[in-house]
PDB file of C-alpha atoms in Angstrom:
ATOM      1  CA  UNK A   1      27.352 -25.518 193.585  1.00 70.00           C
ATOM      2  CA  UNK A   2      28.265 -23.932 190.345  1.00 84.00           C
ATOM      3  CA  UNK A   3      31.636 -24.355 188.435  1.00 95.00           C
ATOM      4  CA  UNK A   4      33.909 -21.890 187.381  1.00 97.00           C
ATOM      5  CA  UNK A   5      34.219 -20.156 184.264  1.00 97.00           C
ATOM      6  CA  UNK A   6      37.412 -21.179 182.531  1.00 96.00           C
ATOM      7  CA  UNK A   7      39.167 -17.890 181.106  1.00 95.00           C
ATOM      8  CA  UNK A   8      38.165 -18.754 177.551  1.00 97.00           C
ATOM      9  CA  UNK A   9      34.646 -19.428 178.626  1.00 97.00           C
ATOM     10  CA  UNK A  10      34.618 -16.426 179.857  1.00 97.00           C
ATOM     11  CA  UNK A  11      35.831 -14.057 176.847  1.00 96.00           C
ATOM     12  CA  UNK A  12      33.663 -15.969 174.533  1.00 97.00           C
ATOM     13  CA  UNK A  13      29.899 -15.374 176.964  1.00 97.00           C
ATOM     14  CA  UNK A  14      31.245 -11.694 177.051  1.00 98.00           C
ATOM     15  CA  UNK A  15      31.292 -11.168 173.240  1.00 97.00           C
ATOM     16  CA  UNK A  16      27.842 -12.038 173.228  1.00 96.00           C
ATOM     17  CA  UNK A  17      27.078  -9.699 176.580  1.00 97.00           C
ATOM     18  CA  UNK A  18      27.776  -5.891 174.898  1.00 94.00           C
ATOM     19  CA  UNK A  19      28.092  -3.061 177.955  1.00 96.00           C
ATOM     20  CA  UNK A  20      29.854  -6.449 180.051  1.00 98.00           C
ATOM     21  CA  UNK A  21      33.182  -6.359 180.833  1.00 97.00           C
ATOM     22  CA  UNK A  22      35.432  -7.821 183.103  1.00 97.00           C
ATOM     23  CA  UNK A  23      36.470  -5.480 186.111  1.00 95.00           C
ATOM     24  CA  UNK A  24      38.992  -7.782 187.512  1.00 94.00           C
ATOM     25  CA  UNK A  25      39.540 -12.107 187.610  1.00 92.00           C
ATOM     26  CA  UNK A  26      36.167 -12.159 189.513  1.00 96.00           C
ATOM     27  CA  UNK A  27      33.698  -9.785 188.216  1.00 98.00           C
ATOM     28  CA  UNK A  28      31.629  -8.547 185.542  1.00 98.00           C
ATOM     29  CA  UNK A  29      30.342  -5.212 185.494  1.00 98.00           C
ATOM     30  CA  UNK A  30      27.938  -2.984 183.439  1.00 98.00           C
ATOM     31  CA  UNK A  31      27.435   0.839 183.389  1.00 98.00           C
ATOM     32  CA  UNK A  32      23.523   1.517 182.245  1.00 98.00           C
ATOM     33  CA  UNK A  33      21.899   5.094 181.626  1.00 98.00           C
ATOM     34  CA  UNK A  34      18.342   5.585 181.824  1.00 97.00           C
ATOM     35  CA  UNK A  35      16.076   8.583 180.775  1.00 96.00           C
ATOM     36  CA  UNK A  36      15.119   9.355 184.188  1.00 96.00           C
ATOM     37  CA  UNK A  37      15.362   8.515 187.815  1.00 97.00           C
ATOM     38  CA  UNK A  38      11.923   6.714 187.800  1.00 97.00           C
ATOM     39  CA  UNK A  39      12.940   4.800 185.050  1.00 96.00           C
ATOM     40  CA  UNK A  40      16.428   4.020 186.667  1.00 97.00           C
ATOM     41  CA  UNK A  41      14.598   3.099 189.466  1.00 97.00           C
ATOM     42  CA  UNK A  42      11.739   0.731 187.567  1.00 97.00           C
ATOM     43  CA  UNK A  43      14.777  -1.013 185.681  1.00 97.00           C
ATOM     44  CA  UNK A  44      16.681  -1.869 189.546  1.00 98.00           C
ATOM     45  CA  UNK A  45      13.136  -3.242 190.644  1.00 98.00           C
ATOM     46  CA  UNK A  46      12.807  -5.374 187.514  1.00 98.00           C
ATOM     47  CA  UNK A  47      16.282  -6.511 188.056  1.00 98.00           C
ATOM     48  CA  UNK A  48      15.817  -7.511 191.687  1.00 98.00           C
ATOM     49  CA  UNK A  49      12.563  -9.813 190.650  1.00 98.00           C
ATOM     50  CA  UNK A  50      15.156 -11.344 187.522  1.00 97.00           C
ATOM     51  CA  UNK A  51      17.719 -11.878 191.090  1.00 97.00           C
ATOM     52  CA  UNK A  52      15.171 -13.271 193.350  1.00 97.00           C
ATOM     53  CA  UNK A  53      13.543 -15.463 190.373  1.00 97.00           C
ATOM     54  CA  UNK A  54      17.613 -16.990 190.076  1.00 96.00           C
ATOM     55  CA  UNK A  55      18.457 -16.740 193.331  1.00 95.00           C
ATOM     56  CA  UNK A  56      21.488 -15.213 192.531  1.00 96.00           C
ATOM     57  CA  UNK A  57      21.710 -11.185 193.371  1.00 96.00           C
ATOM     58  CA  UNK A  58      23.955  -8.777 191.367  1.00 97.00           C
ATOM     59  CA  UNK A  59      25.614  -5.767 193.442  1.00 97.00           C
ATOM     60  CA  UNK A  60      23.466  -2.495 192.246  1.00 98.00           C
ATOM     61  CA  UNK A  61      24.493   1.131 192.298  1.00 98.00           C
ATOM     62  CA  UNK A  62      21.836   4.167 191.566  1.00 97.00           C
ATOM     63  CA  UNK A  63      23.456   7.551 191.009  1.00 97.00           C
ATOM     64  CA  UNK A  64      20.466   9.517 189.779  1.00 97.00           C
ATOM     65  CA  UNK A  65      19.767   7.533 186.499  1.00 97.00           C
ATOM     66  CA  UNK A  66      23.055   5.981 186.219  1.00 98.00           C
ATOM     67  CA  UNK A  67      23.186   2.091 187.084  1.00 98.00           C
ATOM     68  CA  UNK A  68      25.974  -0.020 187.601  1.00 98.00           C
ATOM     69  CA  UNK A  69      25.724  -3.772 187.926  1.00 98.00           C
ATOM     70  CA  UNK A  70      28.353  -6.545 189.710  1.00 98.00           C
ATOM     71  CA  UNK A  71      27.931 -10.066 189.211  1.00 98.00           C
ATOM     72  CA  UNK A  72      30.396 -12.634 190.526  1.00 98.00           C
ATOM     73  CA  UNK A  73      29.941 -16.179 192.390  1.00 97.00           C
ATOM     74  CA  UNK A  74      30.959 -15.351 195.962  1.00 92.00           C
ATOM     75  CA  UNK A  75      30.316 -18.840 197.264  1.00 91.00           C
ATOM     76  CA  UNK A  76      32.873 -20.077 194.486  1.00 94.00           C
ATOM     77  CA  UNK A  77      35.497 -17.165 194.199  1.00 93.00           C
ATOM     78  CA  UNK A  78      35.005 -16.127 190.937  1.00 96.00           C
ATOM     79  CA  UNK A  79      32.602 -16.007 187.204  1.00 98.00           C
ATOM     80  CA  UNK A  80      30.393 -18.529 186.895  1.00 97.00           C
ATOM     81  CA  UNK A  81      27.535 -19.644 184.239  1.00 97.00           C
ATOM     82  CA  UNK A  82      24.748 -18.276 187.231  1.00 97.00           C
ATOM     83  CA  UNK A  83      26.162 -14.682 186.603  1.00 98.00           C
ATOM     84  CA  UNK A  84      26.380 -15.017 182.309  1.00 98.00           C
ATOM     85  CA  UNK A  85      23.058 -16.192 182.296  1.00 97.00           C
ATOM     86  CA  UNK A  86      22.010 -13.187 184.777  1.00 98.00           C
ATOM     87  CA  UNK A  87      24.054 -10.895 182.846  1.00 98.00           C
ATOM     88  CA  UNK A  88      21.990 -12.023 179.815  1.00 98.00           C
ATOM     89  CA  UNK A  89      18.948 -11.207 181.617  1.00 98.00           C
ATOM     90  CA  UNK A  90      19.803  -7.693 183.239  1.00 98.00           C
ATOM     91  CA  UNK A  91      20.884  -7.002 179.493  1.00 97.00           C
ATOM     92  CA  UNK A  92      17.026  -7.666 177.827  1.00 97.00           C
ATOM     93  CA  UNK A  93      16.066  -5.838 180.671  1.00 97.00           C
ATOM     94  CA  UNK A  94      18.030  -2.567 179.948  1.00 97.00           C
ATOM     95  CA  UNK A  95      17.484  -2.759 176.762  1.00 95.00           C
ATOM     96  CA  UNK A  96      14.018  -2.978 176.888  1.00 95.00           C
ATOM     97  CA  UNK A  97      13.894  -0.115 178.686  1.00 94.00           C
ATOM     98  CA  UNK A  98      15.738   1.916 176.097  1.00 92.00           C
ATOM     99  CA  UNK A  99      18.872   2.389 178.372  1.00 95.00           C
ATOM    100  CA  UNK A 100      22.001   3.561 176.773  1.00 92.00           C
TER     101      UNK A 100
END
């Protein structure tokens, strides 16, 4: 069982989480281009092994080579440290893989 971010914790992991932002009490979100669709699609399947490796799984949308990731708790109603620390990870990720 994780525990909930308090609202401070939360603004303060998000300064250090550039593309994150809150899109409402109980979600983060980030918007991710990539150069190509093979490239959108080779950052999603790196992302799923980060997931499966935490055992925590982020909502994913593909449009073309446009990503958008969701991370909340569901099991505790809201932001935890499980989706900061995946957040992190998804971030390295993208970058790595040049996405803007």
């Amino acid at each position: 069982m994780a525990e909930l971010l308090s609202e401070d914790a939360i603004a303060d992991a998000l300064k250090d989480l550039p593309g994150w932002q809150r899109e409402d009490e109980a979600t983060i979100v980030r918007f991710a281009k990539l150069p190509s669709f093979p490239e959108a699609i080779a950052a999603v399947d790196a992302v799923a092994e980060l997931a499966e490796a935490d055992n925590h799984h982020p909502d994913m949308d593909i449009r073309y080579n446009s990503l958008k990731f969701k991370l909340s708790t569901h099991s505790e109603g809201g932001l935890t440290a499980k989706d900061t620390d995946l957040a992190a990870k998804i971030s390295a990720e993208l970058d790595a893989r040049g996405a803007s």
